[in-house]
């Protein structure tokens, strides 16, 4: 509970500081940081990885799946 209070008080302190801030470049830097933090992981994924994920989803949607136990048994010697 104390941790939650500490986080909330830090957020309030930041809000108060932001409302008094008049430095446009500082506000731009904060917005840039916010945008970097909220980027979607998909945007950071390579085309090759995206293709692999999409193929896996297509296989799953069309029922081309094998149970985990079956795969584990097949590759047991390497695990």
Rosetta silent file (secondary structure, phi, psi, omega in degrees, C-alpha in Angstrom):
SEQUENCE: XXXXXXXXXXXXXXXXXXXXXXXXXXXXXXXXXXXXXXXXXXXXXXXXXXXXXXXXXXXXXXXXXXXXXXXXXXXXXXX
SCORE:     score description
SCORE:     0.000 S_00000001
   1 L     0.000  -40.024  179.417    0.000    0.000    0.000 S_00000001
   2 H   -62.563  -37.326  179.044    2.859    2.349    0.826 S_00000001
   3 H   -63.774  -43.419  177.609    4.363    1.698   -2.609 S_00000001
   4 H   -59.554  -42.632  179.551    1.088    2.661   -4.314 S_00000001
   5 H   -63.647  -41.223 -179.768    0.981    5.871   -2.311 S_00000001
   6 H   -63.375  -43.164  178.767    4.578    6.660   -3.263 S_00000001
   7 H   -64.208  -45.331 -179.503    3.855    6.147   -6.967 S_00000001
   8 H   -62.737  -39.227  179.540    0.713    8.256   -6.790 S_00000001
   9 H   -68.580  -34.310  176.416    2.537   11.074   -5.014 S_00000001
  10 H   -66.791  -40.877  177.927    5.274   10.997   -7.668 S_00000001
  11 H   -61.749  -44.689  179.382    2.653   11.187  -10.414 S_00000001
  12 H   -63.046  -40.192  178.284    1.007   14.165   -8.739 S_00000001
  13 H   -62.852  -40.878  177.641    4.365   15.897   -8.350 S_00000001
  14 H   -64.857  -42.116  178.586    5.046   15.368  -12.069 S_00000001
  15 H   -61.231  -45.102  179.128    1.617   16.698  -13.009 S_00000001
  16 H   -62.031  -42.509  179.691    2.148   19.798  -10.890 S_00000001
  17 H   -64.224  -44.316  179.919    5.577   20.326  -12.414 S_00000001
  18 H   -61.857  -38.874 -178.610    4.230   19.867  -15.967 S_00000001
  19 H   -67.512  -22.796  179.658    1.439   22.383  -15.434 S_00000001
  20 H   -97.179   -4.802 -176.052    3.970   25.017  -14.449 S_00000001
  21 L   -75.916  130.780  178.763    6.429   24.205  -17.237 S_00000001
  22 L  -117.589   -1.155 -178.891    6.844   26.866  -19.934 S_00000001
  23 L   -83.782  105.496 -176.410    9.873   25.428  -21.732 S_00000001
  24 H   -61.746  -38.383 -178.957    8.538   24.124  -25.064 S_00000001
  25 H   -65.401  -35.731  177.617   11.695   22.125  -25.797 S_00000001
  26 H   -67.534  -41.707  177.784   11.360   20.311  -22.460 S_00000001
  27 H   -62.995  -41.429  177.697    7.704   19.512  -23.187 S_00000001
  28 H   -62.047  -40.671  178.543    8.713   18.224  -26.635 S_00000001
  29 H   -63.934  -40.493  178.959   11.363   15.972  -25.048 S_00000001
  30 H   -65.392  -42.506  177.832    8.806   14.577  -22.611 S_00000001
  31 H   -64.361  -38.049  177.709    6.358   13.905  -25.445 S_00000001
  32 H   -62.961  -43.679  177.217    9.121   12.210  -27.435 S_00000001
  33 H   -61.220  -43.972  178.971    9.887    9.958  -24.463 S_00000001
  34 H   -60.576  -44.294 -179.289    6.191    9.140  -24.096 S_00000001
  35 H   -66.139  -37.056  177.610    5.908    8.247  -27.773 S_00000001
  36 H   -65.112  -40.230 -177.789    8.984    6.007  -27.624 S_00000001
  37 H   -71.195  -25.550 -175.171    7.587    4.173  -24.614 S_00000001
  38 L  -102.391   13.701  178.357    4.206    3.586  -26.202 S_00000001
  39 L   -66.321  143.455  178.419    5.395    2.197  -29.540 S_00000001
  40 L   -75.443  135.906 -179.025    3.737   -1.017  -30.574 S_00000001
  41 H   -59.929  -27.049 -179.335    6.091   -4.018  -30.539 S_00000001
  42 H   -62.621  -36.056  179.843    4.801   -4.917  -34.007 S_00000001
  43 H   -66.846  -24.034 -178.383    6.397   -1.753  -35.401 S_00000001
  44 H   -93.654   -1.434 -176.292    9.765   -2.886  -34.036 S_00000001
  45 L   -88.913  140.143 -179.728    9.472   -6.386  -35.530 S_00000001
  46 L   -69.745  160.681  178.656   11.381   -7.300  -38.698 S_00000001
  47 H   -60.663  -39.306  179.328    9.509   -8.218  -41.887 S_00000001
  48 H   -62.121  -43.625  178.391   10.810  -11.788  -41.621 S_00000001
  49 H   -65.866  -40.248  178.515    9.460  -12.116  -38.074 S_00000001
  50 H   -61.187  -43.895  179.190    6.116  -10.615  -39.107 S_00000001
  51 H   -61.393  -42.126  179.992    5.797  -13.123  -41.959 S_00000001
  52 H   -64.230  -42.777  178.308    6.574  -15.990  -39.596 S_00000001
  53 H   -63.784  -45.369 -179.594    4.003  -14.791  -37.065 S_00000001
  54 H   -63.215  -39.043  177.201    1.365  -14.314  -39.753 S_00000001
  55 H   -64.625  -42.753  178.146    2.017  -17.818  -41.137 S_00000001
  56 H   -61.090  -40.701  177.932    1.700  -19.269  -37.651 S_00000001
  57 H   -66.095  -40.096  177.203   -1.605  -17.473  -37.144 S_00000001
  58 H   -62.022  -44.950  178.008   -2.881  -18.733  -40.506 S_00000001
  59 H   -60.150  -44.098 -179.837   -1.898  -22.294  -39.558 S_00000001
  60 H   -63.821  -43.526 -178.878   -3.623  -21.950  -36.192 S_00000001
  61 H   -67.331  -26.953  179.924   -6.781  -20.517  -37.733 S_00000001
  62 L   -95.811    6.878  175.451   -6.957  -23.353  -40.276 S_00000001
  63 L    81.836   13.478 -179.919   -6.458  -26.038  -37.610 S_00000001
  64 L   -86.331   66.533 -178.161   -2.927  -27.008  -38.634 S_00000001
  65 L  -125.665  153.672  173.572   -1.769  -27.533  -35.066 S_00000001
  66 L  -122.613  144.882  179.135   -0.176  -30.383  -33.143 S_00000001
  67 L   -61.736  146.050  179.555   -0.504  -30.872  -29.399 S_00000001
  68 H   -55.347  -41.613 -178.360    2.439  -29.684  -27.319 S_00000001
  69 H   -60.951  -37.601  179.491    2.858  -33.188  -25.862 S_00000001
  70 H   -66.648  -44.296  179.454    3.276  -34.675  -29.355 S_00000001
  71 H   -67.224  -42.231 -179.904    5.957  -32.173  -30.339 S_00000001
  72 H   -60.821  -42.101  179.356    7.717  -32.523  -27.001 S_00000001
  73 H   -63.535  -41.967 -178.367    7.837  -36.314  -27.427 S_00000001
  74 H   -63.805  -39.302 -175.258    9.223  -35.964  -30.960 S_00000001
  75 L  -107.222   19.534 -175.402   12.022  -33.588  -29.930 S_00000001
  76 H   -56.104  -39.135 -176.656   12.616  -34.969  -26.430 S_00000001
  77 H   -65.499  -19.559  179.385   16.224  -35.952  -27.115 S_00000001
  78 H   -97.738   -7.946 -177.601   17.115  -32.306  -27.842 S_00000001
  79 L   -90.088    0.000    0.000   15.326  -30.806  -24.846 S_00000001
